[in-house]
Amino acid sequence: MSEIIDVHTHYVPKGWPDLQDVAGPEAPWLRVESEREAMMMTGTTEFRRIQSDAWDPEVRLADMDSDGVRTQVVSPTPVFFNYARSGEQAAKIAAVFNDRALDIVEPAGDRMIPFCQVPLQDPDLACAELDRCIANGHRGVEIGNHVGDRDLDDEGVITFLQHCADKDVPVFVHPWDMAGSPRLDRWMARWLVGMPAESHLSILAMILGGTFDRVDERLKIAFAHGGGSFAFWLGRMENAWHRRNDIIGTSEYPPSHYLGRFYVDSVVFDERALRLLVDTIGRERVLVGSDYPYPLGERPVGEVVRKSEFLDAQTRALITHGNAERYLGL
């Protein structure tokens, strides 16, 4: 069996209790159309068609075996974060999804590692739900990269991240809720342009907003989609920090100092992009991710890592499983 650990996959339960009383008429729900297919709904709006690989552990395990994946992290689907609702509503919704996640991973034993979701808009409730989930068997938490107009340097988010550091709980940051406009609503541009930009901005917020200066270095945090465009533009950020320090010198150190404080996944689809990640972020900070089971993900999982000729055996072993073992505390 391959040693690949996939840190970036998502799930959707096949069904859950009626949430109308909790979240109102726009509550998330699943329109099940067959044993193998369903439509994710938010109120009356169709969001995304999914198949049984989103909820069926047997299907997921078969795909893992086919792709040579030893273990996968199973995280929420971001559309269900519900950060725009009250903290109390979001906490109740999170609890439903988190409990259902345990049902999905239970038949897989140690091969599936559940990550929970939390009501990040309310740090006290977020910390409480995290503690409940860790006690019940979750191993980490997935959060969105912003809460409305509040980025990852928000006081409440910093409180939550410090709690994760104290509890030694790994955090996975996923871009979500990308801004739309007539220019971005063509060609899936919100996914092709907006997602990389959101990930870049969230790392920038943690650096220039002082999050890394304030949160304990024990924090284990990873960013989806290769960290977006961050690796490509680190030099520009570094130059700006030195030349316009009067405006962006808000972190204790220049941006490059914080390399080594976070991980990124490998789902960049191109050997040249992977080389840039390894060269910039560091070979000990890149993890295999796939975005399974969604159509913009990488299949077979880890294909670019497997085929990239510039990787030596030791570096490939770090990326396929060694770094993930450290990140996940395995």
Coordinates of C-alpha atoms in Angstrom, one line a residue:
M1 CA 0.0 0.0 0.0
S2 CA 1.2 3.5 -0.8
E3 CA 2.3 5.8 2.0
I4 CA 0.3 8.8 0.7
I5 CA -1.7 10.8 3.3
D6 CA -4.2 13.1 1.7
V7 CA -4.9 16.1 4.0
H8 CA -7.5 17.8 1.8
T9 CA -10.8 15.9 1.1
H10 CA -14.4 16.8 1.9
Y11 CA -17.5 15.0 2.9
V12 CA -21.3 15.6 2.8
P13 CA -23.6 13.4 4.9
K14 CA -26.3 11.7 2.9
G15 CA -28.9 13.1 5.2
W16 CA -29.3 15.0 8.4
P17 CA -32.1 16.1 10.7
D18 CA -34.4 18.9 9.6
L19 CA -32.6 22.2 10.3
Q20 CA -35.5 24.5 9.5
D21 CA -36.1 25.2 13.2
V22 CA -32.4 26.0 13.7
A23 CA -31.6 28.0 10.6
G24 CA -34.8 29.0 9.0
P25 CA -36.0 28.6 5.4
E26 CA -32.5 29.0 4.0
A27 CA -31.2 26.0 6.0
P28 CA -28.9 23.7 4.1
W29 CA -30.3 20.4 3.0
L30 CA -29.6 17.6 0.6
R31 CA -32.0 16.7 -2.2
V32 CA -31.3 13.0 -2.6
E33 CA -32.1 11.9 -6.1
S34 CA -30.8 8.3 -6.0
E35 CA -28.6 6.0 -4.0
R36 CA -25.6 7.5 -5.8
E37 CA -26.5 11.1 -6.5
A38 CA -27.8 14.1 -4.7
M39 CA -27.9 17.9 -4.9
M40 CA -26.5 20.1 -2.2
M41 CA -29.1 22.9 -1.5
T42 CA -29.1 26.1 0.4
G43 CA -32.7 26.9 0.8
T44 CA -34.2 26.7 -2.7
T45 CA -30.8 27.3 -4.4
E46 CA -28.9 24.5 -6.0
F47 CA -25.3 24.6 -5.0
R48 CA -23.5 21.5 -6.3
R49 CA -24.4 18.0 -7.5
I50 CA -22.6 15.3 -5.6
Q51 CA -22.2 11.5 -5.8
S52 CA -22.0 8.8 -3.1
D53 CA -18.2 9.3 -2.8
A54 CA -19.2 12.3 -0.6
W55 CA -20.8 10.1 2.0
D56 CA -20.2 6.4 1.4
P57 CA -17.1 5.1 3.2
E58 CA -16.9 2.0 1.0
V59 CA -16.7 4.1 -2.2
R60 CA -14.1 6.4 -0.6
L61 CA -12.0 3.4 0.5
A62 CA -12.1 1.8 -3.0
D63 CA -11.0 5.1 -4.5
M64 CA -8.2 5.4 -1.9
D65 CA -7.0 1.9 -2.8
S66 CA -7.2 2.7 -6.5
D67 CA -5.1 5.9 -6.0
G68 CA -2.7 4.4 -3.5
V69 CA -3.8 6.5 -0.6
R70 CA -3.1 5.1 2.9
T71 CA -5.0 7.8 4.9
Q72 CA -7.2 10.7 4.2
V73 CA -8.3 13.7 6.3
V74 CA -12.1 14.1 5.9
S75 CA -13.1 17.7 6.3
P76 CA -16.4 19.6 6.0
T77 CA -17.6 21.2 2.8
P78 CA -17.2 25.0 3.3
V79 CA -20.6 26.0 2.0
F80 CA -22.0 24.6 5.3
F81 CA -19.8 26.8 7.6
N82 CA -22.7 29.3 8.1
Y83 CA -20.5 32.1 9.4
A84 CA -23.1 34.7 8.4
R85 CA -25.6 33.3 10.9
S86 CA -25.7 33.8 14.6
G87 CA -23.1 31.9 16.6
E88 CA -25.8 29.9 18.3
Q89 CA -27.3 28.8 15.0
A90 CA -24.0 28.0 13.4
A91 CA -23.0 26.0 16.5
K92 CA -26.1 23.8 16.3
I93 CA -25.5 23.3 12.5
A94 CA -21.9 22.4 13.1
A95 CA -22.8 19.9 15.8
V96 CA -25.1 18.1 13.4
F97 CA -22.5 17.9 10.6
N98 CA -19.7 17.0 13.0
D99 CA -21.6 14.1 14.5
R100 CA -22.5 12.8 11.0
A101 CA -18.9 13.0 10.0
L102 CA -18.0 10.4 12.7
D103 CA -20.6 8.1 11.2
I104 CA -18.9 8.3 7.8
V105 CA -15.4 7.7 9.0
E106 CA -16.2 5.0 11.6
P107 CA -16.2 2.0 9.2
A108 CA -12.8 3.0 7.8
G109 CA -10.9 2.7 11.1
D110 CA -7.6 4.7 11.1
R111 CA -7.7 5.3 7.4
M112 CA -10.0 8.3 7.6
I113 CA -9.2 11.1 10.0
P114 CA -12.2 13.5 10.7
F115 CA -11.8 17.2 11.0
C116 CA -14.6 19.2 12.4
Q117 CA -16.2 22.6 11.7
V118 CA -16.9 25.4 14.3
P119 CA -18.9 28.6 14.5
L120 CA -15.8 30.8 14.0
Q121 CA -17.9 34.0 14.3
D122 CA -18.1 33.3 18.0
P123 CA -14.7 32.3 19.5
D124 CA -16.2 31.0 22.8
L125 CA -18.7 28.7 21.0
A126 CA -16.0 27.8 18.5
C127 CA -13.6 26.7 21.3
A128 CA -16.4 24.8 23.0
E129 CA -17.4 22.9 19.8
L130 CA -13.8 22.1 19.1
D131 CA -13.3 20.6 22.6
R132 CA -16.5 18.6 22.2
C133 CA -15.4 17.2 18.8
I134 CA -11.9 16.3 19.9
A135 CA -13.3 14.5 22.9
N136 CA -15.6 12.6 20.5
G137 CA -12.9 11.5 18.1
H138 CA -12.2 14.4 15.7
R139 CA -8.5 15.0 15.1
G140 CA -8.5 18.5 13.7
V141 CA -10.5 21.4 12.5
E142 CA -11.2 23.0 9.1
I143 CA -12.0 26.8 9.0
G144 CA -12.8 29.2 6.3
N145 CA -10.2 31.9 5.5
H146 CA -12.4 34.7 6.6
V147 CA -15.6 35.5 8.5
G148 CA -17.4 38.2 6.5
D149 CA -14.9 41.1 6.4
R150 CA -12.9 39.7 9.3
D151 CA -9.6 38.0 8.2
L152 CA -7.4 35.6 10.1
D153 CA -5.9 38.5 12.1
D154 CA -9.3 39.2 13.8
E155 CA -9.1 39.1 17.6
G156 CA -11.7 36.3 17.8
V157 CA -9.9 34.2 15.3
I158 CA -6.6 34.7 17.0
T159 CA -8.3 33.6 20.3
F160 CA -9.5 30.4 18.5
L161 CA -6.1 29.7 16.9
Q162 CA -4.3 30.0 20.2
H163 CA -6.8 27.6 21.7
C164 CA -5.9 25.1 18.9
A165 CA -2.2 25.6 19.6
D166 CA -2.8 25.0 23.3
K167 CA -4.7 21.8 22.5
D168 CA -2.3 20.7 19.8
V169 CA -5.1 20.5 17.3
P170 CA -4.1 20.9 13.6
V171 CA -6.0 23.6 11.6
F172 CA -6.8 23.4 7.8
V173 CA -7.7 26.7 6.2
H174 CA -9.9 26.5 3.1
P175 CA -10.9 29.5 0.9
W176 CA -14.6 30.0 0.6
D177 CA -17.4 32.6 0.0
M178 CA -15.5 34.3 -2.9
A179 CA -16.7 37.7 -4.0
G180 CA -18.7 37.7 -7.2
S181 CA -19.1 40.2 -10.0
P182 CA -19.9 40.1 -13.7
R183 CA -16.2 39.7 -14.4
L184 CA -15.8 36.8 -12.0
D185 CA -19.1 35.0 -12.8
R186 CA -17.7 33.7 -16.2
W187 CA -15.6 30.6 -16.7
M188 CA -15.7 29.6 -13.0
A189 CA -13.4 32.6 -12.4
R190 CA -14.4 32.8 -8.7
W191 CA -12.7 29.3 -8.4
L192 CA -9.9 29.9 -10.8
V193 CA -9.0 33.4 -9.7
G194 CA -10.9 34.1 -6.5
M195 CA -9.8 31.0 -4.6
P196 CA -6.1 31.5 -5.1
A197 CA -6.4 35.2 -4.2
E198 CA -8.4 34.3 -1.0
S199 CA -5.7 31.9 0.2
H200 CA -3.0 34.4 -0.6
L201 CA -4.8 37.1 1.4
S202 CA -5.4 34.9 4.4
I203 CA -1.7 34.1 4.7
L204 CA -0.9 37.8 4.2
A205 CA -3.3 38.6 7.1
M206 CA -1.6 36.1 9.4
I207 CA 1.7 37.7 8.6
L208 CA 1.1 41.5 8.3
G209 CA -1.9 41.3 10.7
G210 CA 0.4 40.0 13.4
T211 CA -1.3 36.6 14.0
F212 CA 2.0 34.7 13.7
D213 CA 3.6 37.1 16.1
R214 CA 0.9 36.6 18.7
V215 CA 0.0 32.9 18.4
D216 CA 2.2 30.3 19.8
E217 CA 4.6 28.6 17.4
R218 CA 3.1 25.3 18.4
L219 CA 0.1 26.1 16.1
K220 CA 0.0 23.6 13.2
I221 CA -1.9 25.3 10.4
A222 CA -2.1 24.4 6.7
F223 CA -3.6 26.2 3.7
A224 CA -5.4 24.6 0.8
H225 CA -4.7 24.9 -2.9
G226 CA -0.9 25.4 -2.5
G227 CA -1.5 28.5 -0.4
G228 CA -3.0 30.2 -3.5
S229 CA -0.7 32.7 -5.2
F230 CA 1.4 33.4 -2.0
A231 CA 4.6 31.5 -3.1
F232 CA 4.7 33.3 -6.5
W233 CA 4.4 36.7 -4.9
L234 CA 6.5 36.4 -1.8
G235 CA 9.2 38.4 -3.3
R236 CA 6.8 41.3 -4.1
M237 CA 5.6 41.2 -0.5
E238 CA 9.2 41.2 0.8
N239 CA 10.1 44.1 -1.4
A240 CA 7.0 46.1 -0.2
W241 CA 7.7 45.4 3.5
H242 CA 11.2 46.9 3.1
R243 CA 10.4 49.8 0.7
R244 CA 7.0 50.8 2.1
N245 CA 7.5 49.8 5.7
D246 CA 5.6 52.9 6.7
I247 CA 2.4 51.2 5.3
I248 CA 2.9 47.5 5.6
G249 CA 5.6 47.1 8.3
T250 CA 2.9 45.9 10.7
S251 CA 4.5 42.6 11.4
E252 CA 7.5 42.2 13.7
Y253 CA 9.6 40.7 10.9
P254 CA 9.5 40.7 7.0
P255 CA 7.2 38.1 5.4
S256 CA 10.0 35.6 4.6
H257 CA 10.7 35.2 8.3
Y258 CA 7.4 33.4 8.7
L259 CA 8.2 30.6 6.3
G260 CA 8.2 27.5 8.5
R261 CA 5.1 28.6 10.5
F262 CA 2.6 27.0 8.1
Y263 CA 2.0 24.2 5.6
V264 CA 0.4 24.2 2.2
D265 CA -1.1 21.3 0.2
S266 CA 0.2 20.1 -3.2
V267 CA -3.0 20.4 -5.3
V268 CA -1.4 22.7 -7.9
F269 CA -1.7 20.3 -10.9
D270 CA 1.7 21.3 -12.4
E271 CA 5.3 20.2 -11.7
R272 CA 6.6 23.7 -12.2
A273 CA 4.2 25.1 -9.6
L274 CA 5.1 22.2 -7.2
R275 CA 8.8 23.1 -7.6
L276 CA 8.0 26.7 -6.7
L277 CA 6.2 25.5 -3.6
V278 CA 9.0 23.3 -2.5
D279 CA 11.6 25.9 -3.2
T280 CA 9.7 28.7 -1.5
I281 CA 7.7 27.2 1.3
G282 CA 10.2 24.4 2.0
R283 CA 10.2 20.7 1.4
E284 CA 9.1 20.0 5.0
R285 CA 6.0 22.2 4.7
V286 CA 4.2 20.7 1.6
L287 CA 1.5 18.1 2.1
V288 CA -0.4 16.0 -0.4
G289 CA -3.9 17.3 -0.9
S290 CA -6.5 16.4 -3.6
D291 CA -9.8 18.2 -3.0
Y292 CA -11.5 14.8 -3.3
P293 CA -14.3 14.1 -4.3
Y294 CA -15.0 17.4 -6.1
P295 CA -14.4 17.7 -9.9
L296 CA -11.7 20.3 -9.7
G297 CA -9.6 18.0 -7.5
E298 CA -6.6 15.9 -8.4
R299 CA -7.1 12.3 -9.5
P300 CA -5.2 10.1 -9.1
V301 CA -4.4 11.6 -5.8
G302 CA -0.8 12.8 -5.6
E303 CA -0.2 12.4 -9.3
V304 CA 2.0 15.5 -9.6
V305 CA 4.1 14.5 -6.6
R306 CA 4.6 11.0 -8.0
K307 CA 5.6 12.2 -11.4
S308 CA 7.8 15.3 -10.6
E309 CA 11.3 14.3 -11.6
F310 CA 13.0 17.1 -9.6
L311 CA 12.0 15.5 -6.3
D312 CA 14.5 13.2 -4.7
A313 CA 13.3 10.1 -2.8
Q314 CA 13.7 11.8 0.6
T315 CA 11.7 14.9 -0.4
R316 CA 9.0 12.8 -2.1
A317 CA 8.6 10.7 1.1
L318 CA 8.3 13.9 3.2
I319 CA 5.6 15.3 0.9
T320 CA 3.6 12.0 0.5
H321 CA 3.5 11.2 4.2
G322 CA 6.3 12.4 6.5
N323 CA 5.2 16.0 6.7
A324 CA 1.5 15.0 7.2
E325 CA 2.5 12.6 10.0
R326 CA 4.1 15.6 11.8
Y327 CA 1.2 17.9 11.0
L328 CA -1.4 15.4 12.2
G329 CA 0.5 14.2 15.2
L330 CA 0.5 10.6 14.0

